[in-house]
Structure formats: C-alpha cells, structure tokens
Amino acid sequence: MLIDIQEARDALRLDGPDNDTIIIPLLESIPSYLEVTTGRTWDTEPVHPLAQTVTKFILQLWYDPEGQDKDRLQRTINNLLTALTAIGRGM
C-alpha cells in the first residue's frame, strides 16, 4: 500500500479501526488506479511522496464523496495526477 492504515485514518480524521473494513479495500485499489492514470506503478519502496499525497486525497474522495467539496477535491487530484504522470515519464 502507498500509505498505511494509520495514515489513512489520519487523512480521513477517524479514530480507531471501526471503519477499516471500508478503508482497506479502498487503499488496496488506489495503486492500480494510479498505474492506470499515470502509466507507472508507485507502490515500490521508497514510495514517492507525491504518490502518497494524491493517495490521501483520492481516499478522501472515495470514502465520503458527499461529505467533501467534491469538485475542489477532484481538481486537486487531477492536478496531482498530472504532476505524478510527468514525474513518472522522467523516471
């Protein structure tokens, strides 16, 4: 995974493992999503910090799409994915 469960909980502002059954499958899906959208894998060590950042934003959007400013969050994610794609091409 690109981030661990505690980092995911922190990004979502959640305490404890009550929602881990929802969070873990989302975390497991994000590396494939990043690979499809950027054309590169990002879950190898060391994980690129920008990949970790975009993971947190994607997790926020996927976890609770109605509770967020969805449009602003999607624009942020799109911009980060564009930057990550450019970085991936240069690697």
PDB file of N, CA and C in Angstrom, residues 7 10 14 16 20 30 36 40-41 61 72-73 75 77 80 82-83:
ATOM      1  N   GLU A   7      -2.093   6.234   8.604  1.00  0.00           N
ATOM      2  CA  GLU A   7      -2.044   7.436   7.772  1.00  0.00           C
ATOM      3  C   GLU A   7      -3.397   7.671   7.093  1.00  0.00           C
ATOM      4  N   ASP A  10      -5.762   9.047   9.667  1.00  0.00           N
ATOM      5  CA  ASP A  10      -5.428  10.448   9.914  1.00  0.00           C
ATOM      6  C   ASP A  10      -5.946  11.340   8.784  1.00  0.00           C
ATOM      7  N   LEU A  14     -10.291   9.993  11.301  1.00  0.00           N
ATOM      8  CA  LEU A  14     -11.019   8.943  12.005  1.00  0.00           C
ATOM      9  C   LEU A  14     -10.156   8.379  13.121  1.00  0.00           C
ATOM     10  N   GLY A  16      -9.534   5.018  15.561  1.00  0.00           N
ATOM     11  CA  GLY A  16      -9.812   3.600  15.757  1.00  0.00           C
ATOM     12  C   GLY A  16     -10.105   2.842  14.480  1.00  0.00           C
ATOM     13  N   ASP A  20     -12.145   0.347   9.227  1.00  0.00           N
ATOM     14  CA  ASP A  20     -11.070  -0.284   8.461  1.00  0.00           C
ATOM     15  C   ASP A  20     -11.585  -1.224   7.376  1.00  0.00           C
ATOM     16  N   ILE A  30      -6.169   1.842  -4.811  1.00  0.00           N
ATOM     17  CA  ILE A  30      -5.514   3.061  -5.276  1.00  0.00           C
ATOM     18  C   ILE A  30      -4.245   2.797  -6.099  1.00  0.00           C
ATOM     19  N   VAL A  36      -3.023   2.995 -13.796  1.00  0.00           N
ATOM     20  CA  VAL A  36      -3.830   3.218 -14.997  1.00  0.00           C
ATOM     21  C   VAL A  36      -3.807   4.688 -15.405  1.00  0.00           C
ATOM     22  N   ARG A  40       2.388   4.247 -14.664  1.00  0.00           N
ATOM     23  CA  ARG A  40       3.537   3.763 -13.883  1.00  0.00           C
ATOM     24  C   ARG A  40       3.063   3.260 -12.534  1.00  0.00           C
ATOM     25  N   THR A  41       3.794   2.294 -11.994  1.00  0.00           N
ATOM     26  CA  THR A  41       3.495   1.840 -10.630  1.00  0.00           C
ATOM     27  C   THR A  41       4.192   2.760  -9.637  1.00  0.00           C
ATOM     28  N   LEU A  61     -11.905  11.403  -1.249  1.00  0.00           N
ATOM     29  CA  LEU A  61     -12.990  11.482  -2.224  1.00  0.00           C
ATOM     30  C   LEU A  61     -13.777  10.180  -2.278  1.00  0.00           C
ATOM     31  N   ARG A  72     -13.728  20.642  -5.808  1.00  0.00           N
ATOM     32  CA  ARG A  72     -12.405  21.141  -5.439  1.00  0.00           C
ATOM     33  C   ARG A  72     -11.440  19.989  -5.231  1.00  0.00           C
ATOM     34  N   LEU A  73     -11.903  18.950  -4.567  1.00  0.00           N
ATOM     35  CA  LEU A  73     -11.079  17.780  -4.307  1.00  0.00           C
ATOM     36  C   LEU A  73     -10.699  17.083  -5.619  1.00  0.00           C
ATOM     37  N   ARG A  75     -10.452  18.471  -8.614  1.00  0.00           N
ATOM     38  CA  ARG A  75      -9.475  19.324  -9.309  1.00  0.00           C
ATOM     39  C   ARG A  75      -8.080  19.139  -8.722  1.00  0.00           C
ATOM     40  N   ILE A  77      -6.936  16.479  -7.146  1.00  0.00           N
ATOM     41  CA  ILE A  77      -6.487  15.146  -7.538  1.00  0.00           C
ATOM     42  C   ILE A  77      -6.011  15.156  -8.994  1.00  0.00           C
ATOM     43  N   LEU A  80      -2.629  16.814  -9.232  1.00  0.00           N
ATOM     44  CA  LEU A  80      -1.585  15.962  -8.674  1.00  0.00           C
ATOM     45  C   LEU A  80      -1.280  14.787  -9.605  1.00  0.00           C
ATOM     46  N   THR A  82      -1.580  14.792 -12.841  1.00  0.00           N
ATOM     47  CA  THR A  82      -0.825  15.348 -13.963  1.00  0.00           C
ATOM     48  C   THR A  82       0.646  15.487 -13.595  1.00  0.00           C
ATOM     49  N   ALA A  83       0.916  16.006 -12.409  1.00  0.00           N
ATOM     50  CA  ALA A  83       2.294  16.146 -11.946  1.00  0.00           C
ATOM     51  C   ALA A  83       2.956  14.782 -11.772  1.00  0.00           C
TER      52      ALA A  83
END
